[in-house]
Short mmCIF file of C-alpha atoms and ligand atoms in Angstrom, two decimals:
data_model
loop_
_atom_site.label_atom_id
_atom_site.label_comp_id
_atom_site.label_asym_id
_atom_site.label_seq_id
_atom_site.Cartn_x
_atom_site.Cartn_y
_atom_site.Cartn_z
CA MET M 794 4.26 -2.29 -32.61
CA ALA M 795 3.28 -3.76 -29.25
CA ASN M 796 4.25 -0.52 -27.51
CA LYS M 797 1.70 1.39 -29.55
CA VAL M 798 -1.08 -0.11 -27.45
CA SER M 799 -1.65 2.24 -24.51
CA LEU M 800 -1.70 1.01 -20.94
CA PRO M 801 -5.43 1.67 -20.36
CA THR M 802 -6.19 -0.29 -23.55
CA LYS M 803 -4.06 -3.20 -22.35
CA MET M 804 -5.82 -3.04 -19.00
CA ALA M 805 -9.22 -3.03 -20.70
CA ILE M 806 -8.17 -6.08 -22.72
CA GLY M 807 -7.08 -7.83 -19.49
CA LEU M 808 -10.45 -6.97 -17.96
CA VAL M 809 -12.53 -8.30 -20.85
CA LEU M 810 -10.37 -11.41 -21.24
CA GLY M 811 -10.64 -12.07 -17.51
CA LEU M 812 -14.42 -11.66 -17.68
CA CYS M 813 -14.68 -14.16 -20.55
CA VAL M 814 -12.32 -16.73 -19.03
CA GLY M 815 -14.03 -16.39 -15.62
CA ALA M 816 -17.47 -16.83 -17.19
CA ALA M 817 -16.23 -19.91 -19.07
CA PHE M 818 -14.86 -21.41 -15.84
CA SER M 819 -18.06 -20.63 -13.97
CA THR M 820 -20.23 -22.17 -16.71
CA ALA M 821 -18.06 -25.27 -16.91
CA GLY M 822 -17.95 -25.57 -13.11
CA TRP M 823 -14.11 -25.50 -13.06
CA ASP M 824 -12.08 -24.22 -10.15
CA GLY M 825 -10.99 -20.65 -10.85
CA SER M 826 -9.17 -20.17 -7.56
CA TRP M 827 -5.73 -20.47 -9.12
CA PHE M 828 -6.31 -17.11 -10.80
CA LYS M 829 -6.35 -15.53 -7.37
CA PRO M 830 -2.57 -15.22 -6.81
CA ILE M 831 -2.15 -13.54 -10.21
CA GLY M 832 -4.46 -10.77 -9.02
CA GLN M 833 -3.14 -10.70 -5.46
CA VAL M 834 0.39 -9.97 -6.70
CA PHE M 835 -0.98 -6.87 -8.43
CA ILE M 836 -2.92 -5.71 -5.37
CA ASN M 837 0.16 -6.07 -3.17
CA LEU M 838 2.32 -4.23 -5.69
CA VAL M 839 0.01 -1.23 -5.91
CA ARG M 840 -0.68 -1.10 -2.20
CA MET M 841 3.07 -1.18 -1.59
CA LEU M 842 3.27 2.19 -3.34
CA VAL M 843 0.54 3.99 -1.44
CA VAL M 844 2.20 5.05 1.83
CA PRO M 845 5.54 6.27 0.41
CA LEU M 846 3.85 7.90 -2.57
CA VAL M 847 1.33 9.82 -0.48
CA PHE M 848 3.92 10.74 2.13
CA PHE M 849 6.59 12.09 -0.20
CA THR M 850 4.22 13.85 -2.61
CA LEU M 851 2.35 15.51 0.24
CA VAL M 852 5.49 16.67 2.06
CA ALA M 853 6.92 17.95 -1.23
CA GLY M 854 3.60 19.67 -2.05
CA ALA M 855 3.23 21.29 1.37
CA ALA M 856 6.88 22.38 1.39
CA SER M 857 6.38 24.18 -1.90
CA ILE M 858 3.42 26.23 -0.64
CA ALA M 859 4.84 29.30 0.97
CA ASP M 860 1.35 30.54 1.78
CA ILE M 861 -0.32 28.53 4.56
CA SER M 862 -3.70 30.21 3.99
CA LYS M 863 -3.77 28.61 0.53
CA LEU M 864 -3.52 25.19 2.12
CA GLY M 865 -6.42 26.01 4.43
CA ARG M 866 -8.49 27.30 1.51
CA VAL M 867 -7.86 24.17 -0.56
CA ALA M 868 -8.71 21.98 2.43
CA LEU M 869 -11.99 23.80 3.05
CA LYS M 870 -13.11 23.71 -0.59
CA THR M 871 -12.20 20.03 -0.85
CA MET M 872 -14.12 19.08 2.29
CA VAL M 873 -17.24 21.02 1.24
CA PHE M 874 -17.09 19.42 -2.20
CA TYR M 875 -16.75 15.95 -0.67
CA LEU M 876 -19.70 16.41 1.67
CA LEU M 877 -21.97 17.86 -1.01
CA THR M 878 -21.22 15.20 -3.63
CA THR M 879 -21.65 12.39 -1.11
CA ALA M 880 -25.00 13.82 0.02
CA LEU M 881 -26.06 14.04 -3.63
CA ALA M 882 -24.92 10.45 -4.22
CA ILE M 883 -27.03 9.04 -1.41
CA SER M 884 -30.04 11.17 -2.42
CA ILE M 885 -29.83 9.93 -6.02
CA ALA M 886 -29.54 6.36 -4.72
CA LEU M 887 -32.61 6.70 -2.50
CA ILE M 888 -34.74 8.23 -5.24
CA LEU M 889 -33.82 5.49 -7.70
CA ALA M 890 -34.18 2.67 -5.17
CA ASN M 891 -37.65 3.93 -4.17
CA PHE M 892 -38.57 4.06 -7.81
CA PHE M 893 -37.26 0.63 -8.86
CA GLU M 894 -38.11 -1.19 -5.59
CA PRO M 895 -35.33 -3.81 -5.81
CA GLY M 896 -36.56 -5.86 -2.84
CA VAL M 897 -40.26 -6.06 -3.65
CA GLY M 898 -41.52 -9.56 -4.44
CA LEU M 899 -38.38 -11.35 -3.23
CA ASN M 900 -38.64 -14.26 -0.84
CA ILE M 901 -35.32 -15.02 0.78
CA VAL M 902 -34.50 -17.07 3.84
CA THR M 903 -32.38 -15.17 6.33
CA GLU M 904 -32.04 -17.60 9.19
CA GLY M 905 -28.74 -18.74 10.70
CA ILE M 906 -26.95 -15.79 9.32
CA GLN M 907 -23.67 -14.34 10.64
CA TYR M 908 -22.97 -10.63 10.68
CA LYS M 909 -20.75 -8.17 12.39
CA GLN M 910 -22.03 -4.88 13.75
CA VAL M 911 -19.95 -1.74 13.98
CA ALA M 912 -20.67 1.12 16.31
CA PRO M 913 -20.15 4.62 14.95
CA PRO M 914 -17.15 6.34 16.54
CA SER M 915 -17.81 9.75 18.12
CA ILE M 916 -16.89 12.79 16.02
CA SER M 917 -14.47 14.04 18.69
CA SER M 918 -12.56 10.76 18.79
CA VAL M 919 -12.32 10.75 14.98
CA LEU M 920 -10.90 14.26 15.02
CA ILE M 921 -8.47 13.59 17.87
CA ASN M 922 -7.24 10.42 16.20
CA ILE M 923 -6.14 12.35 13.14
CA ILE M 924 -3.12 13.44 15.20
CA PRO M 925 -0.63 10.56 15.31
CA ILE M 926 1.00 9.93 18.66
CA ASN M 927 3.70 8.11 16.76
CA PRO M 928 4.12 9.18 13.12
CA MET M 929 6.28 6.13 12.38
CA GLN M 930 3.49 3.87 13.53
CA ALA M 931 1.04 5.79 11.33
CA LEU M 932 3.33 5.13 8.37
CA ALA M 933 3.85 1.50 9.32
CA THR M 934 0.15 0.78 9.68
CA GLY M 935 -0.88 2.92 6.70
CA ASN M 936 -3.21 5.17 8.71
CA MET M 937 -3.94 7.62 5.91
CA LEU M 938 -5.48 10.52 7.85
CA GLN M 939 -2.61 10.50 10.35
CA ILE M 940 -0.07 10.32 7.52
CA ILE M 941 -1.73 13.28 5.79
CA PHE M 942 -1.69 15.31 9.00
CA PHE M 943 1.97 14.65 9.72
CA ALA M 944 3.12 15.06 6.12
CA ILE M 945 1.48 18.48 5.78
CA LEU M 946 2.95 19.65 9.07
CA LEU M 947 6.39 18.37 8.07
CA GLY M 948 6.21 20.01 4.64
CA PHE M 949 5.04 23.29 6.14
CA THR M 950 7.82 23.26 8.75
CA LEU M 951 10.43 22.57 6.08
CA SER M 952 9.18 25.55 4.10
CA THR M 953 9.55 27.84 7.13
CA LEU M 954 13.20 26.88 7.51
CA GLY M 955 14.11 28.41 4.16
CA ASP M 956 17.52 27.73 2.60
CA PHE M 957 18.72 25.66 5.53
CA ALA M 958 16.10 22.96 4.74
CA LYS M 959 16.62 23.05 0.96
CA PRO M 960 18.79 19.86 0.82
CA MET M 961 16.07 17.91 2.64
CA THR M 962 13.32 19.35 0.47
CA LYS M 963 15.33 18.32 -2.57
CA ILE M 964 15.65 14.74 -1.28
CA ILE M 965 11.91 14.59 -0.68
CA ASP M 966 11.24 15.96 -4.18
CA VAL M 967 13.49 13.26 -5.59
CA MET M 968 11.75 10.54 -3.57
CA ALA M 969 8.34 11.75 -4.79
CA GLU M 970 9.61 11.42 -8.38
CA VAL M 971 11.08 8.00 -7.60
CA MET M 972 7.70 6.77 -6.34
CA ILE M 973 5.97 8.08 -9.45
CA LYS M 974 8.51 6.29 -11.63
CA MET M 975 8.08 3.12 -9.59
CA THR M 976 4.31 3.33 -10.10
CA GLY M 977 5.03 3.27 -13.83
CA TYR M 978 7.04 0.05 -13.46
CA VAL M 979 4.36 -1.62 -11.37
CA MET M 980 1.72 -0.69 -13.94
CA VAL M 981 3.47 -2.83 -16.55
CA TYR M 982 2.04 -5.80 -14.66
CA ALA M 983 -1.44 -4.23 -14.36
CA PRO M 984 -3.09 -5.89 -17.42
CA ILE M 985 -2.06 -9.37 -16.20
CA GLY M 986 -3.10 -8.66 -12.62
CA ILE M 987 -6.46 -7.30 -13.76
CA PHE M 988 -6.99 -10.37 -15.91
CA GLY M 989 -6.34 -12.58 -12.86
CA LEU M 990 -8.65 -10.59 -10.61
CA MET M 991 -11.54 -10.61 -13.08
CA ALA M 992 -11.14 -14.27 -14.01
CA TYR M 993 -11.12 -15.24 -10.33
CA THR M 994 -14.08 -13.06 -9.34
CA VAL M 995 -16.30 -14.03 -12.25
CA SER M 996 -15.46 -17.74 -11.95
CA MET M 997 -16.79 -17.63 -8.38
CA TYR M 998 -20.27 -16.42 -9.33
CA GLY M 999 -22.82 -18.66 -10.96
CA LEU M 1000 -26.08 -17.31 -12.32
CA GLU M 1001 -27.90 -18.96 -9.42
CA VAL M 1002 -26.21 -16.47 -7.06
CA LEU M 1003 -26.67 -13.45 -9.28
CA LEU M 1004 -30.17 -13.83 -10.68
CA PRO M 1005 -32.27 -13.44 -7.50
CA LEU M 1006 -30.44 -10.22 -6.71
CA ALA M 1007 -30.18 -8.99 -10.29
CA LYS M 1008 -32.54 -6.07 -9.64
CA LEU M 1009 -30.53 -4.92 -6.63
CA ILE M 1010 -27.29 -5.07 -8.62
CA LEU M 1011 -28.92 -3.25 -11.51
CA VAL M 1012 -30.22 -0.42 -9.30
CA MET M 1013 -26.71 -0.04 -7.82
CA TYR M 1014 -25.20 0.29 -11.30
CA ILE M 1015 -27.95 2.66 -12.53
CA ALA M 1016 -27.49 4.89 -9.48
CA SER M 1017 -23.71 4.89 -10.06
CA LEU M 1018 -24.24 5.92 -13.65
CA ALA M 1019 -26.66 8.63 -12.54
CA GLN M 1020 -24.01 10.00 -10.15
CA ILE M 1021 -21.59 10.28 -13.08
CA LEU M 1022 -24.14 11.91 -15.38
CA LEU M 1023 -25.77 14.25 -12.88
CA VAL M 1024 -22.86 15.21 -10.65
CA TYR M 1025 -19.40 14.49 -12.06
CA LEU M 1026 -19.94 15.36 -15.71
CA PRO M 1027 -21.57 18.76 -14.98
CA CYS M 1028 -18.57 19.52 -12.71
CA MET M 1029 -16.25 18.61 -15.57
CA ARG M 1030 -18.23 20.77 -17.96
CA PHE M 1031 -17.63 23.68 -15.62
CA CYS M 1032 -13.92 22.82 -15.83
CA GLY M 1033 -13.97 22.68 -19.64
CA ILE M 1034 -13.28 18.94 -19.79
CA SER M 1035 -15.41 16.82 -22.11
CA PRO M 1036 -17.02 13.56 -20.90
CA LEU M 1037 -14.78 11.58 -23.25
CA GLN M 1038 -11.60 13.27 -22.02
CA PHE M 1039 -12.70 12.69 -18.45
CA ILE M 1040 -13.43 8.98 -18.77
CA LYS M 1041 -10.52 8.29 -21.12
CA GLY M 1042 -8.12 10.25 -18.93
CA LEU M 1043 -9.14 8.31 -15.85
CA ALA M 1044 -9.45 4.91 -17.52
CA SER M 1045 -6.45 3.38 -15.69
CA PRO M 1046 -7.54 4.16 -12.11
CA LEU M 1047 -11.13 3.26 -12.96
CA ILE M 1048 -10.18 -0.16 -14.31
CA ILE M 1049 -7.94 -0.76 -11.29
CA ALA M 1050 -10.76 0.26 -8.93
CA PHE M 1051 -13.30 -1.91 -10.73
CA SER M 1052 -11.10 -5.00 -10.74
CA THR M 1053 -9.42 -4.71 -7.33
CA CYS M 1054 -12.41 -3.27 -5.41
CA SER M 1055 -9.90 -1.18 -3.49
CA SER M 1056 -9.65 2.55 -3.92
CA ALA M 1057 -6.37 2.42 -1.99
CA ALA M 1058 -5.00 0.22 -4.77
CA ALA M 1059 -6.10 2.78 -7.37
CA LEU M 1060 -4.66 5.75 -5.48
CA SER M 1061 -1.30 6.16 -7.20
CA SER M 1062 -2.79 5.77 -10.64
CA ASN M 1063 -5.60 8.20 -9.75
CA LEU M 1064 -3.10 10.80 -8.61
CA GLN M 1065 -1.20 10.68 -11.88
CA SER M 1066 -4.24 10.54 -14.14
CA SER M 1067 -5.93 13.47 -12.38
CA GLN M 1068 -2.79 15.55 -12.78
CA ARG M 1069 -2.68 14.70 -16.48
CA LEU M 1070 -6.27 15.97 -16.71
CA GLY M 1071 -5.19 19.29 -15.23
CA ALA M 1072 -5.42 18.92 -11.45
CA SER M 1073 -2.57 20.83 -9.82
CA LYS M 1074 0.04 18.91 -7.85
CA THR M 1075 -0.73 20.88 -4.71
CA VAL M 1076 -4.47 20.23 -4.79
CA SER M 1077 -4.36 16.63 -5.97
CA SER M 1078 -1.63 15.45 -3.62
CA PHE M 1079 -3.81 16.67 -0.77
CA SER M 1080 -7.35 15.92 -1.96
CA ILE M 1081 -6.85 12.50 -3.53
CA PRO M 1082 -5.23 10.75 -0.54
CA LEU M 1083 -7.75 12.48 1.75
CA GLY M 1084 -10.68 11.51 -0.48
CA ASN M 1085 -9.38 7.99 -0.63
CA THR M 1086 -10.15 7.69 3.06
CA ILE M 1087 -13.11 9.98 3.62
CA ASN M 1088 -14.86 10.52 0.28
CA MET M 1089 -16.82 7.44 -0.72
CA ASP M 1090 -19.71 8.42 -2.96
CA GLY M 1091 -20.03 4.86 -4.25
CA ALA M 1092 -20.26 3.48 -0.73
CA ALA M 1093 -22.95 6.05 0.09
CA ILE M 1094 -24.96 5.05 -3.00
CA TYR M 1095 -24.64 1.44 -1.95
CA MET M 1096 -25.88 2.15 1.57
CA GLY M 1097 -28.99 3.87 0.25
CA VAL M 1098 -29.82 1.12 -2.22
CA ALA M 1099 -29.10 -1.61 0.33
CA ALA M 1100 -31.25 0.04 3.00
CA VAL M 1101 -34.28 0.36 0.72
CA PHE M 1102 -33.77 -3.20 -0.53
CA ALA M 1103 -33.54 -4.68 2.97
CA ALA M 1104 -36.48 -2.64 4.25
CA GLU M 1105 -38.60 -3.94 1.39
CA ILE M 1106 -37.60 -7.55 2.06
CA TYR M 1107 -38.65 -7.23 5.71
CA GLY M 1108 -41.68 -5.08 4.94
CA ILE M 1109 -40.34 -2.19 7.03
CA PRO M 1110 -41.76 1.17 5.95
CA LEU M 1111 -39.23 3.92 5.30
CA PRO M 1112 -41.03 7.26 5.64
CA LEU M 1113 -39.30 10.49 4.66
CA ASP M 1114 -37.80 11.14 8.10
CA LYS M 1115 -36.14 7.72 8.10
CA GLN M 1116 -34.85 8.30 4.60
CA LEU M 1117 -33.35 11.60 5.72
CA THR M 1118 -31.71 9.77 8.61
CA ILE M 1119 -30.27 7.37 6.04
CA VAL M 1120 -28.83 10.31 4.09
CA LEU M 1121 -27.07 11.63 7.16
CA LEU M 1122 -25.85 8.26 8.38
CA ALA M 1123 -24.67 7.11 4.98
CA VAL M 1124 -22.56 10.26 4.63
CA LEU M 1125 -20.97 9.54 8.03
CA ALA M 1126 -20.61 5.80 7.43
CA SER M 1127 -19.01 6.38 4.03
CA ILE M 1128 -16.52 8.77 5.62
CA GLY M 1129 -15.65 6.00 8.05
CA SER M 1130 -15.22 3.32 5.37
CA MET M 1131 -11.72 2.36 4.30
CA GLY M 1132 -10.55 1.93 0.73
CA VAL M 1133 -10.43 -1.84 0.89
CA PRO M 1134 -12.76 -4.52 -0.50
CA GLY M 1135 -16.01 -5.02 1.37
CA ALA M 1136 -15.54 -2.05 3.72
CA ALA M 1137 -19.00 -0.59 3.09
CA LEU M 1138 -20.64 -3.94 3.76
CA ILE M 1139 -19.46 -3.68 7.35
CA MET M 1140 -20.24 0.02 7.72
CA VAL M 1141 -23.79 -0.40 6.41
CA THR M 1142 -24.72 -2.07 9.71
CA MET M 1143 -24.50 1.42 11.22
CA VAL M 1144 -27.27 2.59 8.89
CA PHE M 1145 -29.41 -0.53 9.30
CA ALA M 1146 -29.25 -0.43 13.09
CA GLN M 1147 -30.39 3.19 13.25
CA VAL M 1148 -33.44 2.79 11.02
CA GLY M 1149 -34.52 -0.52 12.52
CA ILE M 1150 -33.57 -2.91 9.73
CA PRO M 1151 -32.56 -6.35 11.07
CA LEU M 1152 -28.81 -6.83 10.71
CA GLU M 1153 -29.36 -10.29 9.23
CA ALA M 1154 -30.17 -8.39 6.05
CA ILE M 1155 -26.41 -7.97 5.59
CA ALA M 1156 -26.13 -11.62 4.71
CA LEU M 1157 -28.72 -11.25 1.96
CA ILE M 1158 -26.50 -8.88 0.10
CA ALA M 1159 -23.11 -10.25 1.16
CA GLY M 1160 -23.25 -12.96 -1.49
CA VAL M 1161 -23.09 -10.43 -4.28
CA ASP M 1162 -21.06 -7.83 -2.45
CA ARG M 1163 -18.06 -8.10 -4.74
CA ILE M 1164 -20.17 -7.28 -7.79
CA MET M 1165 -21.59 -4.20 -6.06
CA ASP M 1166 -18.18 -3.29 -4.65
CA MET M 1167 -16.86 -3.04 -8.21
CA ALA M 1168 -19.35 -0.26 -8.96
CA ARG M 1169 -18.95 1.56 -5.68
CA THR M 1170 -15.15 1.53 -5.69
CA THR M 1171 -15.15 2.91 -9.24
CA ILE M 1172 -17.42 5.74 -8.12
CA ASN M 1173 -15.36 6.30 -4.96
CA VAL M 1174 -12.27 6.82 -7.10
CA LEU M 1175 -14.03 8.96 -9.70
CA GLY M 1176 -15.38 11.22 -6.95
CA ASP M 1177 -11.85 11.92 -5.68
CA ALA M 1178 -10.53 12.72 -9.16
CA THR M 1179 -13.49 15.03 -9.83
CA ALA M 1180 -12.77 16.93 -6.61
CA ALA M 1181 -9.07 17.37 -7.42
CA ILE M 1182 -9.88 18.81 -10.85
CA PHE M 1183 -12.81 20.92 -9.63
CA VAL M 1184 -10.93 22.46 -6.70
CA THR M 1185 -7.97 23.19 -8.98
CA LYS M 1186 -10.41 25.06 -11.22
CA LEU M 1187 -11.81 26.99 -8.24
CA GLU M 1188 -8.23 27.94 -7.37
CA GLY M 1189 -7.88 29.33 -10.90
CA GLU M 1190 -5.01 26.95 -11.69
CA LEU M 1191 -6.65 24.49 -14.08
CA VAL M 1192 -5.04 23.94 -17.44
CA PRO M 1193 -7.50 21.61 -19.22
CA PRO M 1194 -5.94 18.96 -21.47
CA LYS M 1195 -5.92 19.42 -25.23
CA GLU M 1196 -8.97 18.09 -27.12
CA ASP M 1197 -7.17 14.92 -28.22
CA ALA M 1198 -5.63 14.20 -24.81
N1 LIG P 764 -14.15 -1.19 -1.71
C1 LIG P 764 -14.43 0.20 -1.52
C2 LIG P 764 -13.20 1.01 -1.79
O1 LIG P 764 -12.11 0.51 -1.73
C3 LIG P 764 -14.93 0.49 -0.15
C4 LIG P 764 -16.31 0.00 -0.06
O2 LIG P 764 -17.21 0.73 -0.55
O3 LIG P 764 -16.52 -1.11 0.42
O4 LIG P 764 -13.33 2.18 -2.09
#
């Protein structure tokens, strides 16, 4: 009987229970910090899977593509899709933020505030750094772009060696399957971990923290919803996948993203769910790990909303040229963000500095960053899954799931 309840349903129950328990703790003023380890165990478990899963699936995928031009084509389509959807995300965010004016009428003290500024790296250094000097170090430190680069090269080289390399290719195929199976075991703990994460997060926020910034949070969530309705769902329509199939099919990675605020933690689940929705192994094992690092539509939305909010607080006008600068910078800053909690909060300093917004503004929004991170991580993950399915369709390989899937 108990096994009849699907994993996403169990995870949703954990999420709602965690929300309720956290809210009860927050209202009663009790210490919710002992929920933290319950969630941390889950985050460590899922992050443990990421490097071996990405490495073995990518090598296996690349080794199975005899045709190198196909790899190049998939890479190009994926990159163009990522750039376009991120630019749309930030444009939607700016339009909505200008309309709702989340910072107008707020009076907040910003003195004595601590912040950390990041300088944008040059494009050439980003590109050069994709090549790992030491592939083992890339694996050990979890440098995703370097791992992707090396794994594709390794897979391609294996494929050129023909029969001689078959035993090795077989071992890598087996290891990829092992990691997928292991993901399944780890997911058994997911509902409990998600409960712990939600209970801890919600218990930490009282209404006194949330209310003054309620409009900002609301605009972030509305813009995220708009990105789903205006960008992702039309893409899915083109792929013959209904909105219900899309959201239901991706429920597990979305709940993991929402509760952990880490798209890296949702990666393995996203890979499997996208494949169940029809994304091919070849496309998804390339585009999802890549998107995990460079495609952050949610972070871009956040940067737009945060910039308009902060400019309004300080009374700084944002004419069209500055808003266009924000579009460009947010795309770059989101590419540079990592899939870990709070990453975009650091990267947003890049945007603020360029359009003349005082960096103290970061502290205004830092207090509610986790709540906004939940929305942006969910969108970050959804954007990667959409790309994997869409590019599979463009490659003419999509087999959409059955209506009841
Ligand atoms: N937490 C986000 C993620 O993991 C990154 C960010 O937007 O801060 O995707």
